[in-house]
Coordinates of C-alpha atoms in Angstrom, one line a residue:
Chain A
N1 CA -27.7 156.3 31.7
A2 CA -31.3 157.2 31.0
G3 CA -30.3 160.9 30.9
V4 CA -33.2 163.3 31.6
T5 CA -36.7 161.7 31.8
Q6 CA -40.0 163.4 32.0
T7 CA -43.5 162.1 32.7
P8 CA -46.2 162.2 31.5
K9 CA -45.6 162.7 27.7
F10 CA -49.0 164.2 27.2
Q11 CA -51.7 165.5 29.6
V12 CA -55.1 167.1 29.2
L13 CA -56.4 169.2 32.1
K14 CA -59.5 171.2 32.8
T15 CA -59.2 174.8 34.0
G16 CA -58.6 174.8 37.7
Q17 CA -57.2 171.3 38.0
S18 CA -53.8 170.8 39.5
M19 CA -51.0 168.4 38.4
T20 CA -47.3 167.7 38.8
L21 CA -44.9 167.3 35.9
Q22 CA -42.1 164.9 36.8
C23 CA -38.5 165.3 35.9
A24 CA -35.6 163.0 36.9
Q25 CA -31.9 162.8 35.9
D26 CA -29.3 160.2 36.6
M27 CA -26.2 162.2 35.7
N28 CA -25.6 163.6 39.2
H29 CA -26.1 167.1 37.8
E30 CA -26.5 169.9 40.4
Y31 CA -28.4 172.3 38.1
M32 CA -31.9 171.5 36.9
S33 CA -34.4 173.8 35.2
W34 CA -37.9 173.9 33.7
Y35 CA -38.7 175.7 30.4
R36 CA -41.9 176.2 28.4
Q37 CA -41.9 176.4 24.7
D38 CA -44.6 178.2 22.8
P39 CA -44.8 178.9 19.0
G40 CA -42.9 182.1 18.2
M41 CA -41.7 182.6 21.8
G42 CA -38.8 180.2 22.1
L43 CA -37.8 178.5 25.3
R44 CA -38.6 180.5 28.4
L45 CA -37.2 179.7 31.8
I46 CA -39.8 179.0 34.5
H47 CA -37.8 177.9 37.6
Y48 CA -34.4 176.5 38.2
S49 CA -32.4 174.9 41.0
V50 CA -28.7 174.7 41.8
G51 CA -29.0 171.9 44.3
A52 CA -31.2 170.1 46.7
G53 CA -33.2 172.6 48.8
I54 CA -32.3 175.6 46.5
T55 CA -34.7 176.9 43.9
D56 CA -35.2 180.3 42.2
Q57 CA -37.5 181.9 39.7
G58 CA -36.9 182.3 36.0
E59 CA -38.5 184.5 33.4
V60 CA -42.1 183.2 33.7
P61 CA -42.7 181.7 37.2
N62 CA -46.3 182.7 37.9
G63 CA -48.7 179.8 38.3
Y64 CA -45.9 177.3 38.9
N65 CA -44.2 175.9 42.0
V66 CA -41.1 173.8 42.3
S67 CA -39.1 172.0 45.0
R68 CA -35.9 170.0 45.0
S69 CA -35.7 167.5 47.8
T70 CA -33.1 165.3 46.0
T71 CA -30.4 165.8 43.4
E72 CA -32.2 163.5 40.9
D73 CA -35.7 164.9 40.9
F74 CA -37.2 168.3 40.1
P75 CA -41.0 168.3 39.9
L76 CA -43.0 171.2 38.5
R77 CA -46.4 171.8 40.0
L78 CA -49.4 173.6 38.5
L79 CA -51.7 174.5 41.3
S80 CA -54.7 175.7 39.3
A81 CA -54.2 175.2 35.6
A82 CA -55.2 177.9 33.1
P83 CA -55.6 177.8 29.3
S84 CA -52.5 180.1 29.1
Q85 CA -50.4 177.3 30.5
T86 CA -51.1 175.2 27.4
S87 CA -47.6 174.5 26.2
V88 CA -44.7 172.1 25.8
Y89 CA -42.6 171.8 28.9
F90 CA -39.0 170.8 28.9
C91 CA -36.8 169.9 31.9
A92 CA -33.0 170.2 31.6
S93 CA -30.0 169.5 33.7
S94 CA -26.3 170.3 33.8
Y95 CA -23.3 170.5 36.1
I96 CA -23.4 173.7 38.1
P97 CA -22.8 176.6 35.7
E98 CA -20.2 178.3 37.9
V99 CA -17.8 177.7 35.1
A100 CA -19.0 179.4 32.0
G101 CA -20.4 177.1 29.3
R102 CA -22.0 174.1 31.0
S103 CA -24.2 172.7 28.3
Q104 CA -27.7 171.6 29.3
Y105 CA -29.2 168.1 28.6
F106 CA -32.9 168.3 27.8
G107 CA -35.7 165.8 28.4
P108 CA -38.2 164.7 25.7
G109 CA -40.9 167.1 26.9
T110 CA -44.4 167.1 28.3
R111 CA -47.2 168.4 26.1
L112 CA -49.9 170.0 28.2
L113 CA -53.3 171.0 27.0
V114 CA -55.6 173.0 29.4
L115 CA -59.2 173.2 28.4
Chain B
E1 CA -32.2 194.2 28.4
D2 CA -30.4 191.0 27.6
Q3 CA -31.7 189.6 24.3
V4 CA -31.1 186.9 21.7
T5 CA -32.4 187.3 18.1
Q6 CA -32.1 184.6 15.5
S7 CA -32.5 185.0 11.7
P8 CA -34.0 183.9 9.4
E9 CA -37.0 182.4 11.1
A10 CA -37.2 179.7 8.4
L11 CA -34.8 178.6 5.6
R12 CA -35.3 176.1 2.8
L13 CA -32.1 174.8 1.1
Q14 CA -31.5 172.3 -1.7
E15 CA -29.3 169.4 -0.7
G16 CA -25.7 170.6 -1.1
E17 CA -26.6 174.3 -0.9
S18 CA -24.5 175.8 1.8
S19 CA -25.8 178.7 4.0
S20 CA -25.5 180.4 7.4
L21 CA -27.8 181.0 10.3
N22 CA -27.4 184.1 12.4
C23 CA -27.7 184.6 16.2
S24 CA -27.3 188.2 17.5
Y25 CA -27.1 188.9 21.2
T26 CA -27.1 191.9 23.5
V27 CA -25.6 190.8 26.8
S28 CA -22.8 192.4 28.7
G29 CA -20.1 190.1 29.7
L30 CA -20.8 187.0 27.7
R31 CA -20.3 183.8 29.7
G32 CA -21.1 181.4 26.9
L33 CA -23.1 181.1 23.7
F34 CA -24.8 177.8 23.0
W35 CA -26.2 176.2 19.8
Y36 CA -28.8 173.4 20.0
R37 CA -30.6 171.3 17.4
Q38 CA -34.2 170.4 18.0
D39 CA -36.1 167.8 16.0
P40 CA -39.9 167.9 15.9
G41 CA -41.5 166.5 19.0
K42 CA -38.1 166.2 20.8
G43 CA -36.1 168.1 23.3
P44 CA -33.1 170.3 22.2
E45 CA -29.8 168.5 21.7
F46 CA -26.6 170.4 22.5
L47 CA -24.2 171.2 19.6
F48 CA -21.6 173.8 20.5
T49 CA -20.5 176.2 23.2
L50 CA -18.5 179.3 22.3
Y51 CA -16.8 181.5 24.9
S52 CA -15.0 184.4 23.2
A53 CA -14.9 186.4 20.0
G54 CA -12.9 184.7 17.3
E55 CA -13.6 181.2 18.5
E56 CA -14.8 178.5 16.0
K57 CA -16.0 175.0 16.5
E58 CA -16.9 172.3 14.0
K59 CA -19.0 169.1 13.9
E60 CA -19.5 167.3 10.6
R61 CA -21.2 169.8 8.3
L62 CA -21.7 172.4 10.9
K63 CA -19.3 175.2 11.9
A64 CA -20.1 177.8 14.6
T65 CA -18.3 181.1 14.9
L66 CA -18.5 184.0 17.4
T67 CA -18.0 187.7 17.2
K68 CA -18.6 190.3 19.9
K69 CA -22.2 190.8 18.8
E70 CA -23.3 187.7 16.9
S71 CA -22.7 184.1 16.2
F72 CA -23.1 182.2 12.9
L73 CA -23.9 178.6 12.3
H74 CA -22.5 177.7 8.9
I75 CA -23.9 174.6 7.2
T76 CA -21.8 173.2 4.4
A77 CA -23.3 170.9 1.8
P78 CA -26.4 170.1 3.9
K79 CA -28.3 166.9 3.7
P80 CA -32.0 166.2 4.3
E81 CA -31.1 164.8 7.8
D82 CA -29.9 168.3 8.8
S83 CA -33.5 169.5 8.7
A84 CA -34.4 170.7 12.2
T85 CA -34.8 173.8 14.3
Y86 CA -31.6 175.4 15.4
L87 CA -31.6 177.2 18.7
C88 CA -29.2 179.8 20.1
A89 CA -28.9 180.7 23.8
V90 CA -26.7 182.7 26.1
Q91 CA -26.1 182.6 29.8
A92 CA -27.2 185.8 31.4
P93 CA -24.3 187.5 33.1
G94 CA -24.1 187.0 36.9
T95 CA -27.0 184.6 36.9
Y96 CA -27.8 180.9 36.4
K97 CA -30.4 181.9 33.8
Y98 CA -30.2 181.1 30.1
I99 CA -31.9 183.2 27.4
F100 CA -32.9 181.4 24.2
G101 CA -33.7 182.8 20.8
T102 CA -36.8 181.7 18.9
G103 CA -34.8 179.5 16.5
T104 CA -34.4 179.0 12.8
R105 CA -36.4 176.2 11.1
L106 CA -34.2 174.6 8.5
K107 CA -35.6 172.4 5.7
V108 CA -33.1 170.7 3.4
L109 CA -34.7 169.3 0.2
A110 CA -33.4 166.2 -1.5

């Protein structure tokens, strides 16, 4: 199993550009999520999904869109990038957390720099 | 407000010098407390899940404990390869959302 994969590893954008961060998992996990990690702020939840066609907002959803058309893929879209979106983005997946304590598997991250 | 606070922010230990990291939380109805390890430039790696006060789990030199208000990650006789950032997280009650602390950066010197 490849686990959770993310592409690209690193991206530089100009303010106003759009892009999609890709995330895929091959563990048949129902739950997938996106986090951003900033110095001193910890991991903050952007959006999450509990299955194909079902998404919801996390703590910091503004400026980001998601969709979940398949169990395996959960792309994150930046419609108009802003310097405040410079961060490291992590995708994670797990079995549905209906039962308490489902640990999440994280991808290697995408480093995004918005100029 | 549900919150997770980790201390200290950073910790330097000599090889073999045991210590503890703290994770305090304010959530009602804890559904799970998670410990992760994160190496520089990589994603977090799961270590432990604790469900109820009094529970303990061990893995090599690491031991996690849980009370009603906090969790401790005890590191016994650490080695340089234990150097990493250790993250604590809780599942927010009644939701599918996880709340992370800001982490403790551990450096173990040879």
